[in-house]
Amino acid sequence: MIKIYGSFVSRATRNLWMLEELGLEYEHVSLDWAKQENRSAAYLKINPAGKVPTLEDGDATLSESLGINLYLVQKYGQGGLWPDDDAGRALCVQWSFWAAAELEPLAYGRIREFLFKKEPDRDQALIANMAERTGPLLDLMTLALDEHAYLSGETFTVADLNAACVMEYLDRSDFDLSGWPKVAAWYTNTYGRPANQKIQDQRAPIAADMMKRLQG
Ligand SMILES: N[C@@H](CCC(=O)N[C@@H](CS)C(=O)NCC(=O)O)C(=O)O
């Protein structure tokens, strides 16, 4: 059976969402990074980087959350979240790389300030700088959404799932999306899908507890 390692307060939620979208059976091994469970000797044998998520599926052992989603969708998602045409599939790869390489450094840089620092200690100049640099990325998304309902075409695909789970960091750090109404509507529609809601409902109490610990 497919096994996914990583807690509900980690990037493993990206893969749990995909697994739910695909209706697959899986085992969830909830490693708690706050307790260093991702640094145990047993886990380091599976993922020498000691990071989560990791996916095991038959002979495949994979890391990198967005790459794991591309693997899952290619193996199990034909006719749905993985387009039938080459151009659509290429756009899924393009948007996934874009999410990891362009959006994530800014969105994660921003949310770190909110998660790991108390309000008075946050670097407001850094937060503002990250927001300013995020604007052109949202303009780019708007151009794509002017052309079609979703990032890779007229239907929801892995391109949207992968981009939305990085956008989540903006959402969780109170980023104001009102200047990009098409992106805001796309995000609400995409992130609110029932498969993700199921994961977010399980995540909520664990995240609230983590925030209590981090923010005091
Ligand atoms: N680019 C990687 C990042 C993985 C990552 O940094 N995971 C965090 C949790 S979300 C982690 O394992 N942190 C614990 C550590 O680095 O010790 C991915 O998308 O999977």
PDB file of C-alpha atoms and ligand atoms in Angstrom:
ATOM      1  CA  MET A   1       0.000   0.000   0.000  1.00  0.00           C
ATOM      2  CA  ILE A   2       1.066   3.595  -0.609  1.00  0.00           C
ATOM      3  CA  LYS A   3       2.698   5.058   2.482  1.00  0.00           C
ATOM      4  CA  ILE A   4       3.080   8.785   3.121  1.00  0.00           C
ATOM      5  CA  TYR A   5       5.309  10.124   5.907  1.00  0.00           C
ATOM      6  CA  GLY A   6       4.762  13.541   7.460  1.00  0.00           C
ATOM      7  CA  SER A   7       2.379  15.176   9.900  1.00  0.00           C
ATOM      8  CA  PHE A   8      -0.698  17.285   9.214  1.00  0.00           C
ATOM      9  CA  VAL A   9       1.407  20.367   9.928  1.00  0.00           C
ATOM     10  CA  SER A  10       3.893  19.723   7.168  1.00  0.00           C
ATOM     11  CA  ARG A  11       4.031  19.690   3.396  1.00  0.00           C
ATOM     12  CA  ALA A  12       2.709  16.114   3.584  1.00  0.00           C
ATOM     13  CA  THR A  13      -0.776  17.691   3.478  1.00  0.00           C
ATOM     14  CA  ARG A  14      -0.069  18.459  -0.196  1.00  0.00           C
ATOM     15  CA  ASN A  15       0.194  14.746  -0.898  1.00  0.00           C
ATOM     16  CA  LEU A  16      -2.658  13.773   1.394  1.00  0.00           C
ATOM     17  CA  TRP A  17      -4.867  16.146  -0.606  1.00  0.00           C
ATOM     18  CA  MET A  18      -3.744  14.529  -3.871  1.00  0.00           C
ATOM     19  CA  LEU A  19      -4.268  11.003  -2.504  1.00  0.00           C
ATOM     20  CA  GLU A  20      -7.816  11.982  -1.506  1.00  0.00           C
ATOM     21  CA  GLU A  21      -8.482  13.534  -4.933  1.00  0.00           C
ATOM     22  CA  LEU A  22      -7.412  10.306  -6.574  1.00  0.00           C
ATOM     23  CA  GLY A  23      -9.474   8.191  -4.192  1.00  0.00           C
ATOM     24  CA  LEU A  24      -6.472   6.000  -3.339  1.00  0.00           C
ATOM     25  CA  GLU A  25      -5.970   3.896  -0.249  1.00  0.00           C
ATOM     26  CA  TYR A  26      -2.900   4.852   1.724  1.00  0.00           C
ATOM     27  CA  GLU A  27      -1.221   4.620   5.088  1.00  0.00           C
ATOM     28  CA  HIS A  28      -0.395   7.925   6.748  1.00  0.00           C
ATOM     29  CA  VAL A  29       2.652   7.857   9.043  1.00  0.00           C
ATOM     30  CA  SER A  30       2.410  11.107  10.983  1.00  0.00           C
ATOM     31  CA  LEU A  31       5.980  12.021  11.912  1.00  0.00           C
ATOM     32  CA  ASP A  32       6.187  15.019  14.212  1.00  0.00           C
ATOM     33  CA  TRP A  33       9.116  17.230  13.153  1.00  0.00           C
ATOM     34  CA  ALA A  34       8.804  19.262  16.369  1.00  0.00           C
ATOM     35  CA  LYS A  35       9.788  16.064  18.224  1.00  0.00           C
ATOM     36  CA  GLN A  36      12.545  15.319  15.702  1.00  0.00           C
ATOM     37  CA  GLU A  37      10.798  12.098  14.647  1.00  0.00           C
ATOM     38  CA  ASN A  38      12.000  12.858  11.116  1.00  0.00           C
ATOM     39  CA  ARG A  39      15.593  12.525  12.365  1.00  0.00           C
ATOM     40  CA  SER A  40      15.324   8.983  13.752  1.00  0.00           C
ATOM     41  CA  ALA A  41      17.803   6.441  12.365  1.00  0.00           C
ATOM     42  CA  ALA A  42      14.926   4.423  10.899  1.00  0.00           C
ATOM     43  CA  TYR A  43      13.499   7.408   9.032  1.00  0.00           C
ATOM     44  CA  LEU A  44      16.915   8.609   7.798  1.00  0.00           C
ATOM     45  CA  LYS A  45      17.256   5.254   6.044  1.00  0.00           C
ATOM     46  CA  ILE A  46      14.098   6.073   4.083  1.00  0.00           C
ATOM     47  CA  ASN A  47      14.924   9.739   3.500  1.00  0.00           C
ATOM     48  CA  PRO A  48      18.565  10.657   4.233  1.00  0.00           C
ATOM     49  CA  ALA A  49      17.662  14.364   4.127  1.00  0.00           C
ATOM     50  CA  GLY A  50      15.431  13.808   7.148  1.00  0.00           C
ATOM     51  CA  LYS A  51      12.665  15.878   5.582  1.00  0.00           C
ATOM     52  CA  VAL A  52       8.995  15.193   5.123  1.00  0.00           C
ATOM     53  CA  PRO A  53       7.065  14.263   3.109  1.00  0.00           C
ATOM     54  CA  THR A  54       8.342  10.970   1.764  1.00  0.00           C
ATOM     55  CA  LEU A  55       6.234   8.622  -0.316  1.00  0.00           C
ATOM     56  CA  GLU A  56       6.719   4.872  -0.618  1.00  0.00           C
ATOM     57  CA  ASP A  57       4.857   3.071  -3.372  1.00  0.00           C
ATOM     58  CA  GLY A  58       6.159  -0.330  -4.412  1.00  0.00           C
ATOM     59  CA  ASP A  59       9.721   0.191  -5.627  1.00  0.00           C
ATOM     60  CA  ALA A  60       9.428   3.987  -5.582  1.00  0.00           C
ATOM     61  CA  THR A  61      10.665   6.018  -2.612  1.00  0.00           C
ATOM     62  CA  LEU A  62      10.263   9.715  -3.312  1.00  0.00           C
ATOM     63  CA  SER A  63      10.691  13.080  -1.670  1.00  0.00           C
ATOM     64  CA  GLU A  64       9.723  16.611  -2.777  1.00  0.00           C
ATOM     65  CA  SER A  65       6.028  17.212  -2.201  1.00  0.00           C
ATOM     66  CA  LEU A  66       5.162  18.676  -5.594  1.00  0.00           C
ATOM     67  CA  GLY A  67       7.189  16.016  -7.420  1.00  0.00           C
ATOM     68  CA  ILE A  68       5.382  13.320  -5.437  1.00  0.00           C
ATOM     69  CA  ASN A  69       2.082  14.771  -6.671  1.00  0.00           C
ATOM     70  CA  LEU A  70       3.314  14.659 -10.284  1.00  0.00           C
ATOM     71  CA  TYR A  71       4.255  11.006  -9.771  1.00  0.00           C
ATOM     72  CA  LEU A  72       0.891  10.118  -8.213  1.00  0.00           C
ATOM     73  CA  VAL A  73      -1.110  11.840 -10.904  1.00  0.00           C
ATOM     74  CA  GLN A  74       0.847  10.220 -13.728  1.00  0.00           C
ATOM     75  CA  LYS A  75       0.522   6.790 -12.217  1.00  0.00           C
ATOM     76  CA  TYR A  76      -3.040   6.969 -10.953  1.00  0.00           C
ATOM     77  CA  GLY A  77      -4.740  10.063 -12.380  1.00  0.00           C
ATOM     78  CA  GLN A  78      -5.300   9.425 -16.081  1.00  0.00           C
ATOM     79  CA  GLY A  79      -8.395  11.089 -17.475  1.00  0.00           C
ATOM     80  CA  GLY A  80      -8.711  13.380 -14.495  1.00  0.00           C
ATOM     81  CA  LEU A  81      -6.127  15.566 -12.857  1.00  0.00           C
ATOM     82  CA  TRP A  82      -3.499  14.684 -15.477  1.00  0.00           C
ATOM     83  CA  PRO A  83      -4.494  16.031 -18.912  1.00  0.00           C
ATOM     84  CA  ASP A  84      -4.692  13.728 -21.934  1.00  0.00           C
ATOM     85  CA  ASP A  85      -2.801  16.102 -24.234  1.00  0.00           C
ATOM     86  CA  ASP A  86       0.932  16.866 -24.275  1.00  0.00           C
ATOM     87  CA  ALA A  87       0.426  20.625 -24.034  1.00  0.00           C
ATOM     88  CA  GLY A  88      -1.831  20.293 -20.974  1.00  0.00           C
ATOM     89  CA  ARG A  89       0.622  17.944 -19.268  1.00  0.00           C
ATOM     90  CA  ALA A  90       3.523  20.293 -20.061  1.00  0.00           C
ATOM     91  CA  LEU A  91       1.619  23.139 -18.390  1.00  0.00           C
ATOM     92  CA  CYS A  92       1.142  20.983 -15.286  1.00  0.00           C
ATOM     93  CA  VAL A  93       4.894  20.491 -15.069  1.00  0.00           C
ATOM     94  CA  GLN A  94       5.527  24.171 -15.795  1.00  0.00           C
ATOM     95  CA  TRP A  95       3.177  25.423 -13.060  1.00  0.00           C
ATOM     96  CA  SER A  96       4.514  22.897 -10.549  1.00  0.00           C
ATOM     97  CA  PHE A  97       8.097  24.077 -11.111  1.00  0.00           C
ATOM     98  CA  TRP A  98       6.875  27.678 -10.985  1.00  0.00           C
ATOM     99  CA  ALA A  99       5.162  27.033  -7.651  1.00  0.00           C
ATOM    100  CA  ALA A 100       8.296  25.455  -6.161  1.00  0.00           C
ATOM    101  CA  ALA A 101      10.922  27.757  -7.662  1.00  0.00           C
ATOM    102  CA  GLU A 102       9.212  31.151  -7.942  1.00  0.00           C
ATOM    103  CA  LEU A 103       6.310  31.296  -5.499  1.00  0.00           C
ATOM    104  CA  GLU A 104       7.422  29.105  -2.601  1.00  0.00           C
ATOM    105  CA  PRO A 105      10.585  31.030  -1.616  1.00  0.00           C
ATOM    106  CA  LEU A 106       8.559  34.240  -1.271  1.00  0.00           C
ATOM    107  CA  ALA A 107       5.447  32.705   0.288  1.00  0.00           C
ATOM    108  CA  TYR A 108       7.450  30.583   2.733  1.00  0.00           C
ATOM    109  CA  GLY A 109       9.775  33.481   3.544  1.00  0.00           C
ATOM    110  CA  ARG A 110       6.685  35.438   4.496  1.00  0.00           C
ATOM    111  CA  ILE A 111       4.904  32.777   6.542  1.00  0.00           C
ATOM    112  CA  ARG A 112       8.029  31.933   8.542  1.00  0.00           C
ATOM    113  CA  GLU A 113       7.793  35.377  10.091  1.00  0.00           C
ATOM    114  CA  PHE A 114       4.201  34.663  11.164  1.00  0.00           C
ATOM    115  CA  LEU A 115       4.807  31.115  12.411  1.00  0.00           C
ATOM    116  CA  PHE A 116       8.083  31.301  14.239  1.00  0.00           C
ATOM    117  CA  LYS A 117       8.087  34.876  15.573  1.00  0.00           C
ATOM    118  CA  LYS A 118       5.727  36.722  17.818  1.00  0.00           C
ATOM    119  CA  GLU A 119       4.071  39.819  16.400  1.00  0.00           C
ATOM    120  CA  PRO A 120       6.479  42.464  17.810  1.00  0.00           C
ATOM    121  CA  ASP A 121       9.534  40.502  16.610  1.00  0.00           C
ATOM    122  CA  ARG A 122       8.411  40.097  13.011  1.00  0.00           C
ATOM    123  CA  ASP A 123      10.561  41.694  10.333  1.00  0.00           C
ATOM    124  CA  GLN A 124       7.980  43.997   8.737  1.00  0.00           C
ATOM    125  CA  ALA A 125      10.402  45.159   6.040  1.00  0.00           C
ATOM    126  CA  LEU A 126      10.975  41.544   4.986  1.00  0.00           C
ATOM    127  CA  ILE A 127       7.234  40.824   4.998  1.00  0.00           C
ATOM    128  CA  ALA A 128       6.597  43.888   2.824  1.00  0.00           C
ATOM    129  CA  ASN A 129       9.437  42.996   0.465  1.00  0.00           C
ATOM    130  CA  MET A 130       8.129  39.437   0.028  1.00  0.00           C
ATOM    131  CA  ALA A 131       4.652  40.828  -0.696  1.00  0.00           C
ATOM    132  CA  GLU A 132       5.982  43.304  -3.262  1.00  0.00           C
ATOM    133  CA  ARG A 133       7.898  40.572  -5.079  1.00  0.00           C
ATOM    134  CA  THR A 134       4.866  38.267  -5.008  1.00  0.00           C
ATOM    135  CA  GLY A 135       2.714  40.779  -6.922  1.00  0.00           C
ATOM    136  CA  PRO A 136       4.194  40.087 -10.389  1.00  0.00           C
ATOM    137  CA  LEU A 137       3.706  36.341  -9.821  1.00  0.00           C
ATOM    138  CA  LEU A 138       0.022  36.919  -9.137  1.00  0.00           C
ATOM    139  CA  ASP A 139      -0.167  39.110 -12.279  1.00  0.00           C
ATOM    140  CA  LEU A 140       1.193  36.144 -14.214  1.00  0.00           C
ATOM    141  CA  MET A 141      -1.424  33.830 -12.748  1.00  0.00           C
ATOM    142  CA  THR A 142      -4.100  36.352 -13.677  1.00  0.00           C
ATOM    143  CA  LEU A 143      -2.952  36.253 -17.318  1.00  0.00           C
ATOM    144  CA  ALA A 144      -3.346  32.459 -17.330  1.00  0.00           C
ATOM    145  CA  LEU A 145      -6.740  32.691 -15.641  1.00  0.00           C
ATOM    146  CA  ASP A 146      -7.860  35.300 -18.218  1.00  0.00           C
ATOM    147  CA  GLU A 147      -7.375  32.575 -20.820  1.00  0.00           C
ATOM    148  CA  HIS A 148      -8.980  29.620 -19.049  1.00  0.00           C
ATOM    149  CA  ALA A 149     -10.757  28.673 -15.852  1.00  0.00           C
ATOM    150  CA  TYR A 150      -7.763  26.787 -14.423  1.00  0.00           C
ATOM    151  CA  LEU A 151      -4.011  27.059 -14.832  1.00  0.00           C
ATOM    152  CA  SER A 152      -3.564  24.321 -17.437  1.00  0.00           C
ATOM    153  CA  GLY A 153      -6.945  24.595 -19.179  1.00  0.00           C
ATOM    154  CA  GLU A 154     -10.662  24.414 -18.525  1.00  0.00           C
ATOM    155  CA  THR A 155     -10.523  21.750 -15.820  1.00  0.00           C
ATOM    156  CA  PHE A 156      -8.891  21.366 -12.413  1.00  0.00           C
ATOM    157  CA  THR A 157      -5.555  19.514 -12.657  1.00  0.00           C
ATOM    158  CA  VAL A 158      -2.388  18.874 -10.672  1.00  0.00           C
ATOM    159  CA  ALA A 159      -1.188  22.314 -11.859  1.00  0.00           C
ATOM    160  CA  ASP A 160      -3.890  23.928  -9.709  1.00  0.00           C
ATOM    161  CA  LEU A 161      -3.429  21.579  -6.765  1.00  0.00           C
ATOM    162  CA  ASN A 162       0.335  22.142  -6.632  1.00  0.00           C
ATOM    163  CA  ALA A 163       0.065  25.916  -7.021  1.00  0.00           C
ATOM    164  CA  ALA A 164      -2.762  26.197  -4.458  1.00  0.00           C
ATOM    165  CA  CYS A 165      -0.895  24.311  -1.776  1.00  0.00           C
ATOM    166  CA  VAL A 166       1.949  26.810  -2.034  1.00  0.00           C
ATOM    167  CA  MET A 167      -0.493  29.744  -2.171  1.00  0.00           C
ATOM    168  CA  GLU A 168      -1.746  28.425   1.165  1.00  0.00           C
ATOM    169  CA  TYR A 169       1.255  30.134   2.801  1.00  0.00           C
ATOM    170  CA  LEU A 170      -0.001  33.513   1.560  1.00  0.00           C
ATOM    171  CA  ASP A 171      -3.471  32.747   2.827  1.00  0.00           C
ATOM    172  CA  ARG A 172      -2.198  31.701   6.249  1.00  0.00           C
ATOM    173  CA  SER A 173      -0.118  34.870   6.551  1.00  0.00           C
ATOM    174  CA  ASP A 174      -3.024  37.226   5.789  1.00  0.00           C
ATOM    175  CA  PHE A 175      -1.806  38.212   2.333  1.00  0.00           C
ATOM    176  CA  ASP A 176      -4.328  40.585   0.755  1.00  0.00           C
ATOM    177  CA  LEU A 177      -5.405  39.043  -2.565  1.00  0.00           C
ATOM    178  CA  SER A 178      -8.069  41.662  -3.300  1.00  0.00           C
ATOM    179  CA  GLY A 179      -5.898  43.236  -6.025  1.00  0.00           C
ATOM    180  CA  TRP A 180      -5.996  39.916  -7.915  1.00  0.00           C
ATOM    181  CA  PRO A 181      -9.696  38.941  -7.928  1.00  0.00           C
ATOM    182  CA  LYS A 182      -9.315  36.134 -10.454  1.00  0.00           C
ATOM    183  CA  VAL A 183      -6.544  34.546  -8.403  1.00  0.00           C
ATOM    184  CA  ALA A 184      -8.581  34.970  -5.223  1.00  0.00           C
ATOM    185  CA  ALA A 185     -11.626  33.269  -6.786  1.00  0.00           C
ATOM    186  CA  TRP A 186      -9.478  30.490  -8.268  1.00  0.00           C
ATOM    187  CA  TYR A 187      -7.822  29.914  -4.880  1.00  0.00           C
ATOM    188  CA  THR A 188     -11.118  29.758  -2.969  1.00  0.00           C
ATOM    189  CA  ASN A 189     -12.554  27.367  -5.512  1.00  0.00           C
ATOM    190  CA  THR A 190      -9.431  25.167  -5.692  1.00  0.00           C
ATOM    191  CA  TYR A 191      -8.383  25.086  -2.055  1.00  0.00           C
ATOM    192  CA  GLY A 192     -11.980  24.514  -0.939  1.00  0.00           C
ATOM    193  CA  ARG A 193     -12.382  21.254  -2.833  1.00  0.00           C
ATOM    194  CA  PRO A 194     -13.916  18.487  -0.686  1.00  0.00           C
ATOM    195  CA  ALA A 195     -10.780  16.314  -0.897  1.00  0.00           C
ATOM    196  CA  ASN A 196      -8.702  19.104   0.632  1.00  0.00           C
ATOM    197  CA  GLN A 197     -11.400  20.038   3.115  1.00  0.00           C
ATOM    198  CA  LYS A 198     -11.184  16.496   4.492  1.00  0.00           C
ATOM    199  CA  ILE A 199      -7.442  16.964   5.121  1.00  0.00           C
ATOM    200  CA  GLN A 200      -7.804  20.505   6.459  1.00  0.00           C
ATOM    201  CA  ASP A 201     -10.463  19.367   8.942  1.00  0.00           C
ATOM    202  CA  GLN A 202      -8.001  16.843  10.360  1.00  0.00           C
ATOM    203  CA  ARG A 203      -5.196  19.393  10.295  1.00  0.00           C
ATOM    204  CA  ALA A 204      -7.059  22.192  12.115  1.00  0.00           C
ATOM    205  CA  PRO A 205      -6.830  20.971  15.751  1.00  0.00           C
ATOM    206  CA  ILE A 206      -3.199  19.870  15.312  1.00  0.00           C
ATOM    207  CA  ALA A 207      -2.262  23.221  13.738  1.00  0.00           C
ATOM    208  CA  ALA A 208      -4.065  25.135  16.503  1.00  0.00           C
ATOM    209  CA  ASP A 209      -2.081  23.201  19.099  1.00  0.00           C
ATOM    210  CA  MET A 210       1.192  23.866  17.245  1.00  0.00           C
ATOM    211  CA  MET A 211       0.430  27.586  17.045  1.00  0.00           C
ATOM    212  CA  LYS A 212      -0.239  27.660  20.773  1.00  0.00           C
ATOM    213  CA  ARG A 213       3.169  26.119  21.370  1.00  0.00           C
ATOM    214  CA  LEU A 214       4.948  28.423  18.908  1.00  0.00           C
ATOM    215  CA  GLN A 215       3.201  31.660  19.785  1.00  0.00           C
ATOM    216  CA  GLY A 216       2.632  31.006  23.485  1.00  0.00           C
TER     217      GLY A 216
HETATM  218  N1  LIG B   1      11.012  21.080  -0.918  1.00  0.00           N
HETATM  219  C1  LIG B   1      10.632  20.106   0.058  1.00  0.00           C
HETATM  220  C2  LIG B   1      10.692  20.719   1.439  1.00  0.00           C
HETATM  221  C3  LIG B   1      10.544  19.665   2.540  1.00  0.00           C
HETATM  222  C4  LIG B   1      10.644  20.301   3.918  1.00  0.00           C
HETATM  223  O1  LIG B   1      11.432  21.250   4.140  1.00  0.00           O
HETATM  224  N2  LIG B   1       9.857  19.760   4.852  1.00  0.00           N
HETATM  225  C5  LIG B   1       9.853  20.274   6.205  1.00  0.00           C
HETATM  226  C6  LIG B   1       8.456  20.117   6.843  1.00  0.00           C
HETATM  227  S1  LIG B   1       7.205  20.895   5.910  1.00  0.00           S
HETATM  228  C7  LIG B   1      10.791  19.435   7.065  1.00  0.00           C
HETATM  229  O2  LIG B   1      10.914  18.260   6.870  1.00  0.00           O
HETATM  230  N3  LIG B   1      11.398  20.092   8.047  1.00  0.00           N
HETATM  231  C8  LIG B   1      12.128  19.414   9.078  1.00  0.00           C
HETATM  232  C9  LIG B   1      13.604  19.502   8.937  1.00  0.00           C
HETATM  233  O3  LIG B   1      14.083  20.111   7.959  1.00  0.00           O
HETATM  234  O4  LIG B   1      14.251  18.981   9.846  1.00  0.00           O
HETATM  235  C10 LIG B   1       9.236  19.562  -0.277  1.00  0.00           C
HETATM  236  O5  LIG B   1       8.454  20.306  -0.918  1.00  0.00           O
HETATM  237  O6  LIG B   1       8.917  18.429   0.061  1.00  0.00           O
END
